[in-house]
Short mmCIF file of C-alpha atoms and ligand atoms in Angstrom, two decimals:
data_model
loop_
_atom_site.label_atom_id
_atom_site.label_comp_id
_atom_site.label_asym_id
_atom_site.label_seq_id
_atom_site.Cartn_x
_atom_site.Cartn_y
_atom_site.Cartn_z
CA UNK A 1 60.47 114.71 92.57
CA UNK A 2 63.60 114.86 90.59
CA UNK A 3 65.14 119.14 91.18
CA UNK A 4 65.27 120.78 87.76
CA UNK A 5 68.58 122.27 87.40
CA UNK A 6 70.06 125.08 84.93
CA UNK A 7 72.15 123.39 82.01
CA UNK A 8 73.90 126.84 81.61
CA UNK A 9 77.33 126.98 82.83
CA UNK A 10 76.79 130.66 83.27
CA UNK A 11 74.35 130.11 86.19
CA UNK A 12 77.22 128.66 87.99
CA UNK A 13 80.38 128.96 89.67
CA UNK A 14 83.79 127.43 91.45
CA UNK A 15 84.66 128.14 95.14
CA UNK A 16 86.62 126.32 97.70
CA UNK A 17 88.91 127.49 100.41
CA UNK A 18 92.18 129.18 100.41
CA UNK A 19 94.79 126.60 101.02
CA UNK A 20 95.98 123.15 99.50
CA UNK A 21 95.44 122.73 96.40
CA UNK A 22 93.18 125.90 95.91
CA UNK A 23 95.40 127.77 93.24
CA UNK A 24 94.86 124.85 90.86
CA UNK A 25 91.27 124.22 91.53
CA UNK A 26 90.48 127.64 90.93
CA UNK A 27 93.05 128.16 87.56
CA UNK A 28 91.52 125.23 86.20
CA UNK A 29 87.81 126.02 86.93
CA UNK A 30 88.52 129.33 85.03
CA UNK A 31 90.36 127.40 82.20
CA UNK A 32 87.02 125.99 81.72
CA UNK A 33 84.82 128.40 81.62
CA UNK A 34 83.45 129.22 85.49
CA UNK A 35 83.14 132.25 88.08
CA UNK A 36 85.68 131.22 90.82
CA UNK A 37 85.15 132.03 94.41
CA UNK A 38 87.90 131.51 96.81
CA UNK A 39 86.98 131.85 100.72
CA UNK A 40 89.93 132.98 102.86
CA UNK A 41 90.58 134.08 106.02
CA UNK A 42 92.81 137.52 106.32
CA UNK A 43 96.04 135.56 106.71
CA UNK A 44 95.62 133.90 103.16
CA UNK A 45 94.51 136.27 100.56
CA UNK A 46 97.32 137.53 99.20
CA UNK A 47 98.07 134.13 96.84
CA UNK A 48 94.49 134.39 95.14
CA UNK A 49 95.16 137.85 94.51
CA UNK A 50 98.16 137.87 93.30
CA UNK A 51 97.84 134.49 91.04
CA UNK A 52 94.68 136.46 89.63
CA UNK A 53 92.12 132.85 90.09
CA UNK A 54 89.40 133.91 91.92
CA UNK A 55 87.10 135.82 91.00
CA UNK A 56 85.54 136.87 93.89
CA UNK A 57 87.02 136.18 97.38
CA UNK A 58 84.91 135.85 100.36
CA UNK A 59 86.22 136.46 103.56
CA UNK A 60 86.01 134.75 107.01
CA UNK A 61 87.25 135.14 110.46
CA UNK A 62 89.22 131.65 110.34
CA UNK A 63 88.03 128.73 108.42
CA UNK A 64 86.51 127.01 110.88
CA UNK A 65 83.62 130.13 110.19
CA UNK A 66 82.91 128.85 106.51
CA UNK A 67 79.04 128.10 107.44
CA UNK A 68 78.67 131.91 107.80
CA UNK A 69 79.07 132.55 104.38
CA UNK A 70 77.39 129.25 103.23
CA UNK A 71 74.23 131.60 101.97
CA UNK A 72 76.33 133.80 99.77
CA UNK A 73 77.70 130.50 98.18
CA UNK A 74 74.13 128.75 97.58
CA UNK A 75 73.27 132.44 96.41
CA UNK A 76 76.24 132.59 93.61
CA UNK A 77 75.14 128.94 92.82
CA UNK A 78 78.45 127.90 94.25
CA UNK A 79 79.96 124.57 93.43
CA UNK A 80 82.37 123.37 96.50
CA UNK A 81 85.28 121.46 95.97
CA UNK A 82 86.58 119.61 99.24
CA UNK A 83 90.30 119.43 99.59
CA UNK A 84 93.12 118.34 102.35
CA UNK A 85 92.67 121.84 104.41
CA UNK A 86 89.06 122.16 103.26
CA UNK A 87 88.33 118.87 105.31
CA UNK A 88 90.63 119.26 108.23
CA UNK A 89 89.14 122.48 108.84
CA UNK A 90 85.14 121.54 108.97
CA UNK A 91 85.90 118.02 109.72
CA UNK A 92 84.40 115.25 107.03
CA UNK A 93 80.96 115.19 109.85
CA UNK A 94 79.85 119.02 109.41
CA UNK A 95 80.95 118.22 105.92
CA UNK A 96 77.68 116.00 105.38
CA UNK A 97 75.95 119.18 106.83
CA UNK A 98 76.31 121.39 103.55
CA UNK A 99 73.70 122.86 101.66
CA UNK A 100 75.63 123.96 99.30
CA UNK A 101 76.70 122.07 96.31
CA UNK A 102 79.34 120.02 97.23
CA UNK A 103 81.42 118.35 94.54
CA UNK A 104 82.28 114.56 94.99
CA UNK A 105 80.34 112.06 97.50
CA UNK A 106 80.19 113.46 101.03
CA UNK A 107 79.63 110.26 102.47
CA UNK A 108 83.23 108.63 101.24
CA UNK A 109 84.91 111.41 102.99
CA UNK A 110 84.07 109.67 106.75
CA UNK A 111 85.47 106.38 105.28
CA UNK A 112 88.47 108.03 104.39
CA UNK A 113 89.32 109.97 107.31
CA UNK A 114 88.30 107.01 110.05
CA UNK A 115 91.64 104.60 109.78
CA UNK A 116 89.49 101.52 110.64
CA UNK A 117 87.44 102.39 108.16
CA UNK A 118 89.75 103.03 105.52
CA UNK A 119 91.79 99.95 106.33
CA UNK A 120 88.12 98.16 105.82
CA UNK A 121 87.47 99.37 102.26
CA UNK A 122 91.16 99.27 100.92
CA UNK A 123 90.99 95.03 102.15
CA UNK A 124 87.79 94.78 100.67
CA UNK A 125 89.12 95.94 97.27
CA UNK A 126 91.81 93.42 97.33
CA UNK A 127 94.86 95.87 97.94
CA UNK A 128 98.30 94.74 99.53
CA UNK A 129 98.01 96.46 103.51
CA UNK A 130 101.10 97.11 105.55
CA UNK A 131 100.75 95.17 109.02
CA UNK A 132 98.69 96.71 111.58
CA UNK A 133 99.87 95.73 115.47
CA UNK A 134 96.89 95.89 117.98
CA UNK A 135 99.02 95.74 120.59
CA UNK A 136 102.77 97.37 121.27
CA UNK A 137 104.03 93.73 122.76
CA UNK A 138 103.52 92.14 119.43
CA UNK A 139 105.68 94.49 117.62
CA UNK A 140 108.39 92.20 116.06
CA UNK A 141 109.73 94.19 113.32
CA UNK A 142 110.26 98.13 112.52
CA UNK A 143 107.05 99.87 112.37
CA UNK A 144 105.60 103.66 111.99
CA UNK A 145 103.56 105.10 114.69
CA UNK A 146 100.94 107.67 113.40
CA UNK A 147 98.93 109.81 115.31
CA UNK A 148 95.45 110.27 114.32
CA UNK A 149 94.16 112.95 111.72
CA UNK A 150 95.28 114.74 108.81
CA UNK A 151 98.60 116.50 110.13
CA UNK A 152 101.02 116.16 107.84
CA UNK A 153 102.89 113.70 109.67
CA UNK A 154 104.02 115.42 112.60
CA UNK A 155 104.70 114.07 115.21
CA UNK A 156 105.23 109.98 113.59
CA UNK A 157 108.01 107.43 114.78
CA UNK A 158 109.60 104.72 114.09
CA UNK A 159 109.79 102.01 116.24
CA UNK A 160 112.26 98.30 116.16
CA UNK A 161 111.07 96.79 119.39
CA UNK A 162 107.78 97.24 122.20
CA UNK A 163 110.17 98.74 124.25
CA UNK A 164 111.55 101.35 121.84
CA UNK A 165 107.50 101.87 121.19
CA UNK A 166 106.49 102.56 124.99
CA UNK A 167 109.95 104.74 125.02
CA UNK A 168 109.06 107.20 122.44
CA UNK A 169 105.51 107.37 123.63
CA UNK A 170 107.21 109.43 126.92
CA UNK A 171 107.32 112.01 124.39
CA UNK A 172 103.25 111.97 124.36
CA UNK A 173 101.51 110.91 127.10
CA UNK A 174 98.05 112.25 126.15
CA UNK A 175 98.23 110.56 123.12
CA UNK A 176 95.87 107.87 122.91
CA UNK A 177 94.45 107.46 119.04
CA UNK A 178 97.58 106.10 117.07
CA UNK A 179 98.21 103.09 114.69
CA UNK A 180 101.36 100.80 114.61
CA UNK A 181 101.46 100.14 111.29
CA UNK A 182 104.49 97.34 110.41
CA UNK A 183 107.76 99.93 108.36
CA UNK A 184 108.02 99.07 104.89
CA UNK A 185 111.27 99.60 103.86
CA UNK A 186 110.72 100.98 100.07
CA UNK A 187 110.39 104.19 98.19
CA UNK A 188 106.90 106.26 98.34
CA UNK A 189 104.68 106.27 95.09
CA UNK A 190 101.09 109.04 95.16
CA UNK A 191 98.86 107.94 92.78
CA UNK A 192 96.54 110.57 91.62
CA UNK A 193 93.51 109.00 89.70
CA UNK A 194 90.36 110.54 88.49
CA UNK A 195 87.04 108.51 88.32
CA UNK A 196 84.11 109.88 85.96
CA UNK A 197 80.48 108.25 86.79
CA UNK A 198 79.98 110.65 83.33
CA UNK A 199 82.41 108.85 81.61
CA UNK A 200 82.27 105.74 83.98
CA UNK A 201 86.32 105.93 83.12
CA UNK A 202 88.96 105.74 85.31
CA UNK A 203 91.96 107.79 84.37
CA UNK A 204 96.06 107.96 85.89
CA UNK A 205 96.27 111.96 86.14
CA UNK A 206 99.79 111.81 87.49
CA UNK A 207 102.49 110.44 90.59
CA UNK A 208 104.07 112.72 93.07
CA UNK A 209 106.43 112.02 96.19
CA UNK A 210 106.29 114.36 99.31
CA UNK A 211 109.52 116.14 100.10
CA UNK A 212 108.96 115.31 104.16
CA UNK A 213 110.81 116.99 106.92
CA UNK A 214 112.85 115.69 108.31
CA UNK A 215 112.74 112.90 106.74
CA UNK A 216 114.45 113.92 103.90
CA UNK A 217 116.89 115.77 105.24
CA UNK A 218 118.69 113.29 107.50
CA UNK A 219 120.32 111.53 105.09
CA UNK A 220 122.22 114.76 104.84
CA UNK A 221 124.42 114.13 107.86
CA UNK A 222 126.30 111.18 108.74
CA UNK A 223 124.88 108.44 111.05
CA UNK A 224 127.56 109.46 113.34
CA UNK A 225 126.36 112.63 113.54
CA UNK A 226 122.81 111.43 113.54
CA UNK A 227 123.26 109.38 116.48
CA UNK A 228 125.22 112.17 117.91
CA UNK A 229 122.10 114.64 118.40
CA UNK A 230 119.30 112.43 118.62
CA UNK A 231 117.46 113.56 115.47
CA UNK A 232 114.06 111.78 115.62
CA UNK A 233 112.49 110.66 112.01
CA UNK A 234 108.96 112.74 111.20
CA UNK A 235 107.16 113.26 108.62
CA UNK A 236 106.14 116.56 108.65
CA UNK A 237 105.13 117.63 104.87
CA UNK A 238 106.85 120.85 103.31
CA UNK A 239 106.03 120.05 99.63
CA UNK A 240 105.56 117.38 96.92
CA UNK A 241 108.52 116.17 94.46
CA UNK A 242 106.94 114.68 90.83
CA UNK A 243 107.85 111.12 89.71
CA UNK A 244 107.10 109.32 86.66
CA UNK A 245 106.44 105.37 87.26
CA UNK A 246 108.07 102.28 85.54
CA UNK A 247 105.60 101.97 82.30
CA UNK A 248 104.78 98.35 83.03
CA UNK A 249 103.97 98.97 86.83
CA UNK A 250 100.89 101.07 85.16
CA UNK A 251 98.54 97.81 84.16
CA UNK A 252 98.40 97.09 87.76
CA UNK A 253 97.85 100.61 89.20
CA UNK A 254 94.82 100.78 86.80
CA UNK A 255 93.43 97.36 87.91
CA UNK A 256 93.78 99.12 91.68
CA UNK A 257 92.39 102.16 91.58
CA UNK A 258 89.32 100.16 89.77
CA UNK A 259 88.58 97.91 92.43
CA UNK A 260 88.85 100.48 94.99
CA UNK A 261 86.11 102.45 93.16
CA UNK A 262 84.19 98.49 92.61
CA UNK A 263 84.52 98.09 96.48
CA UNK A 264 83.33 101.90 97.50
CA UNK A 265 80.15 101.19 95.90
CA UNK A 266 79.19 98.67 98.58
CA UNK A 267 79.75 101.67 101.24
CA UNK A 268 78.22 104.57 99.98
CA UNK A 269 75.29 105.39 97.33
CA UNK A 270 77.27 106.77 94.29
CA UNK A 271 80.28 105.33 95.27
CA UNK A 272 83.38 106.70 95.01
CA UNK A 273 83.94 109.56 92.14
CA UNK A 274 86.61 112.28 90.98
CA UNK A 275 89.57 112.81 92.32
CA UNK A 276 91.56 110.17 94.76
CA UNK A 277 95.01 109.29 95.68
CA UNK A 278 96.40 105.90 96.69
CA UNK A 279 99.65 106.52 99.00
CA UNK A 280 102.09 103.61 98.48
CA UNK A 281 105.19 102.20 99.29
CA UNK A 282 107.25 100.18 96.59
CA UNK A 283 109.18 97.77 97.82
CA UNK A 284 112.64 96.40 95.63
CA UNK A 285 110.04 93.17 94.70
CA UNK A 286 107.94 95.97 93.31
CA UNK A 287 105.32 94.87 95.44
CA UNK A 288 102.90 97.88 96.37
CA UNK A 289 102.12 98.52 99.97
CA UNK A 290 99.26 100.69 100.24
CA UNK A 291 99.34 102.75 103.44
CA UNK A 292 96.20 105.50 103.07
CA UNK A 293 93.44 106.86 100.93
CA UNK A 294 93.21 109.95 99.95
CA UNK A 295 89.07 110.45 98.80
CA UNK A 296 89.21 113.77 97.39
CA UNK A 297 91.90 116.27 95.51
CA UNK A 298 95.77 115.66 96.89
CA UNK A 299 98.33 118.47 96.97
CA UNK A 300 100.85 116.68 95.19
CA UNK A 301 98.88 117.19 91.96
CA UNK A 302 99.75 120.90 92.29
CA UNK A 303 102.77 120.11 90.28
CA UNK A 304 100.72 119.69 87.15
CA UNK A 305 99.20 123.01 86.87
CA UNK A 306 100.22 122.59 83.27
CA UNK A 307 99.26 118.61 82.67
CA UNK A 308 101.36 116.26 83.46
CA UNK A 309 103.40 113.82 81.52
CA UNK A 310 100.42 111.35 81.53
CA UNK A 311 97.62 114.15 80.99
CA UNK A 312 99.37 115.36 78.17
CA UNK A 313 98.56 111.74 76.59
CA UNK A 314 95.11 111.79 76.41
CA UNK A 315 93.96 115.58 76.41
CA UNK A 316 94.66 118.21 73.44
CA UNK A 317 94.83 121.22 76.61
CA UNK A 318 96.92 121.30 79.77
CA UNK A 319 94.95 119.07 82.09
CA UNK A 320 95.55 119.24 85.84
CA UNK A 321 93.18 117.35 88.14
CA UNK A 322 91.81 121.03 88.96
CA UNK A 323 90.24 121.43 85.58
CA UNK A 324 89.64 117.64 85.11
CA UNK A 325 87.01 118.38 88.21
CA UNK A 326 85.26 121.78 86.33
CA UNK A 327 85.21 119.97 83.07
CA UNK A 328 83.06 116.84 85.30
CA UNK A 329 80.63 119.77 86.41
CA UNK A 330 80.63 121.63 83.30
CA UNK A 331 79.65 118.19 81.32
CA UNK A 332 77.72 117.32 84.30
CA UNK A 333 75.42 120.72 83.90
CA UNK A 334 75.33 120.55 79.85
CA UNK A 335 73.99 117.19 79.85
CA UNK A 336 71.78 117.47 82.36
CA UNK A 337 72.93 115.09 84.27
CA UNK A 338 74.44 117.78 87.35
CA UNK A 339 73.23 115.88 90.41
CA UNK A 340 75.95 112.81 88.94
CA UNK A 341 78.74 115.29 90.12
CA UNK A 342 77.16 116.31 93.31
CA UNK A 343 77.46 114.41 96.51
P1 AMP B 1 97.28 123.21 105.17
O1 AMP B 1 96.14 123.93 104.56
O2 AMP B 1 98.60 123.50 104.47
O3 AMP B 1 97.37 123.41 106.66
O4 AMP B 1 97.05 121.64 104.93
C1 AMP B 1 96.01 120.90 105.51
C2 AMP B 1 96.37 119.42 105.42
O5 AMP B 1 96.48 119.00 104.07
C3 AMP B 1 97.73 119.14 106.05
O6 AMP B 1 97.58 118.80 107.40
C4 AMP B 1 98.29 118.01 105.22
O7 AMP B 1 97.93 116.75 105.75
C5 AMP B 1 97.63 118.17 103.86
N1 AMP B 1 98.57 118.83 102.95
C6 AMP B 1 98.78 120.15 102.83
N2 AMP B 1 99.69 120.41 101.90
C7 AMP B 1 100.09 119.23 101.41
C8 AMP B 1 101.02 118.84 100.41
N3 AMP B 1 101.73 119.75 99.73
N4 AMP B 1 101.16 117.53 100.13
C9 AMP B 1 100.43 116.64 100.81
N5 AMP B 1 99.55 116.94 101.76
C10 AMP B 1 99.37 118.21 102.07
P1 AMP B 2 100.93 109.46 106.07
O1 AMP B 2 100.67 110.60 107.01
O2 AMP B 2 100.19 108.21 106.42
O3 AMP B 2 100.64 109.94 104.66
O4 AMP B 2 102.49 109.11 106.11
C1 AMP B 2 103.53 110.09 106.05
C2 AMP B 2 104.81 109.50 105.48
O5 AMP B 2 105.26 108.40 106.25
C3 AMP B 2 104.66 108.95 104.08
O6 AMP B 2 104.85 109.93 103.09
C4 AMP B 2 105.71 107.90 103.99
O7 AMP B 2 106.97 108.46 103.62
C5 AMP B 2 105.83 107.41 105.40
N1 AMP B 2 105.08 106.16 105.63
C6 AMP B 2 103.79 106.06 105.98
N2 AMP B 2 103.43 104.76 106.19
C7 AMP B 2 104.54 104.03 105.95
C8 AMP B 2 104.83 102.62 106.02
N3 AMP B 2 103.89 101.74 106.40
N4 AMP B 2 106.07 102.21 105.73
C9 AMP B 2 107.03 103.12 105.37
N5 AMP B 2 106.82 104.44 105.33
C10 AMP B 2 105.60 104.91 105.61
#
């Protein structure tokens, strides 16, 4: 039997945890009508106080604890929204375990996070793949070696030869789950998309870059100096720098980010829906080089708070991808169609 729920956005509310992309989830949620609920351990209150977005704030011993205050949520008629923290914390299996409602389709979230898996679903939607090596002794140009999970990129190398490959690994000898993924030598494009099974539209919300350390901070010293101390390349994220993309590059982001929505249908029962991120590199062909999948909310969108250059096209109100997810569940309660934004 099909559950009967409210069609009053009153009966409901926003919550999701206190790190990421959290501020903006929670502003926009607000923007569009909602009770927000932010859950946060001790060490991370102070920014949803003092931006004034939730609400209500819910506290846990670390965040690891959320399922202790899972009740309170499914009390408050909670709506989750799963971000880059939110994940890494529970981990996308206990994820499947929620009660609560959970925004977005649970289901994508272990396709996304297993790199097999990912790799799997971005070749079955037709994308361009950087090179994977199985094996170190078939390395035969540079390649990136990343360590498994969502941390920010610590800890990645580069690599121009097997032996340069077994000579970093010194570094970490427990290390066992990595990919060696061929280097593409190009600039770094996020796409942030939004896909509506309401409006059965996909939109371009906006582009970021990461500002990476220390990659981006090595170009500040000369390769002498470079050399000199041994600075090893990583990746380690400290914040997101926006970018606009060359106008006629769009047509074929569009055609992308539909066929990897097309080809997540074959995966999971709903498929694929709000918020996702291709991670690129462009190459000086302009050829695209898709290296990961984000299935849910990125952090570079937090520079649109206010819209963003493209959001600002089609929407009459600032539009970041926070409120583009409350105004999903608010259209998704008023038509009665709420379980088409749950997953
Ligand atoms: P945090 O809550 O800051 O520990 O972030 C959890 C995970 O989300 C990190 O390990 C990153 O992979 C990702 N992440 C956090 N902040 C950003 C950001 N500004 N840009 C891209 N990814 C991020
Ligand atoms: P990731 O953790 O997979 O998001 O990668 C972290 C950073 O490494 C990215 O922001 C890129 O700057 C860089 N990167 C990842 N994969 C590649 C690649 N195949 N070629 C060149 N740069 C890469």
């Amino acid at each position: 039997m099909k559950t009967v729920y409210s069609t009053s956005q009153s009966d409901y509310s926003i919550a999701t945890i206190g790190s990421h992309s959290a501020l903006q989830i929670l502003k926009g949620a607000k923007d569009e009508g909602f009770k927000t609920i932010c859950i946060c351990d001790k060490a991370s209150r102070k920014p949803y106080e003092s931006y004034r977005v939730a609400d209500e704030i819910l506290e846990v011993e670390s965040f690891g604890d959320f399922f202790t205050i899972e009740q309170e949520l499914i009390k408050r008629n909670a709506v989750v929204i799963p971000h880059g923290s939110f994940i890494s914390h529970l981990g996308p299996e206990r994820v499947q375990d929620l009660q609560c409602f959970h925004y977005g389709s649970k289901g994508i979230l272990i396709w996304e996070s297993d790199r097999k898996k990912e790799r799997q679903w971005l070749l079955s939607a037709g994308l361009n793949l950087p090179k994977i090596f199985e094996r170190p002794e078939d390395i035969d140009c540079p390649v990136i070696v990343k360590f498994h999970g969502a941390r920010g990129g610590l800890g990645y190398f580069i690599a121009n030869s097997t032996g340069e490959f077994y000579e970093n690994m010194k570094r970490y000898p427990a290390e066992k789950d990595y990919v060696i993924q061929e280097y593409i030598v190009g600039v770094p494009m996020y796409c942030h998309f939004f896909y509506s099974r309401l409006t059965k539209e996909l939109e371009i919300m906006s582009f970021d870059k990461r500002y990476e350390s220390n990659a981006d901070s090595i170009g500040r010293i000369a390769a002498r100096d470079q050399l000199s101390v041994h600075i090893n390349t990583s990746y380690t994220i400290v914040g997101n720098i926006p970018v606009v993309i060359r106008e006629s590059l769009l047509p074929q982001l569009f055609e992308m980010g539909e066929r990897v929505v097309e080809a997540s249908r074959d995966l999971v029962d709903a498929g694929l829906f709000g918020p996702f991120c291709l991670e690129m590199i462009v190459d000086k062909n302009l050829n695209f080089y898709v290296f990961e999948i984000s299935a849910r909310i990125v952090a570079g969108t937090n520079l649109y708070p206010n819209g963003s250059p493209y959001t600002d096209l089609r929407y009459d109100v600032p539009m970041s991808t926070g409120r583009r997810i409350a105004r999903d569940i608010k259209e998704g309660i008023e038509s009665n169609q709420f379980e088409k934004v749950l997953g």
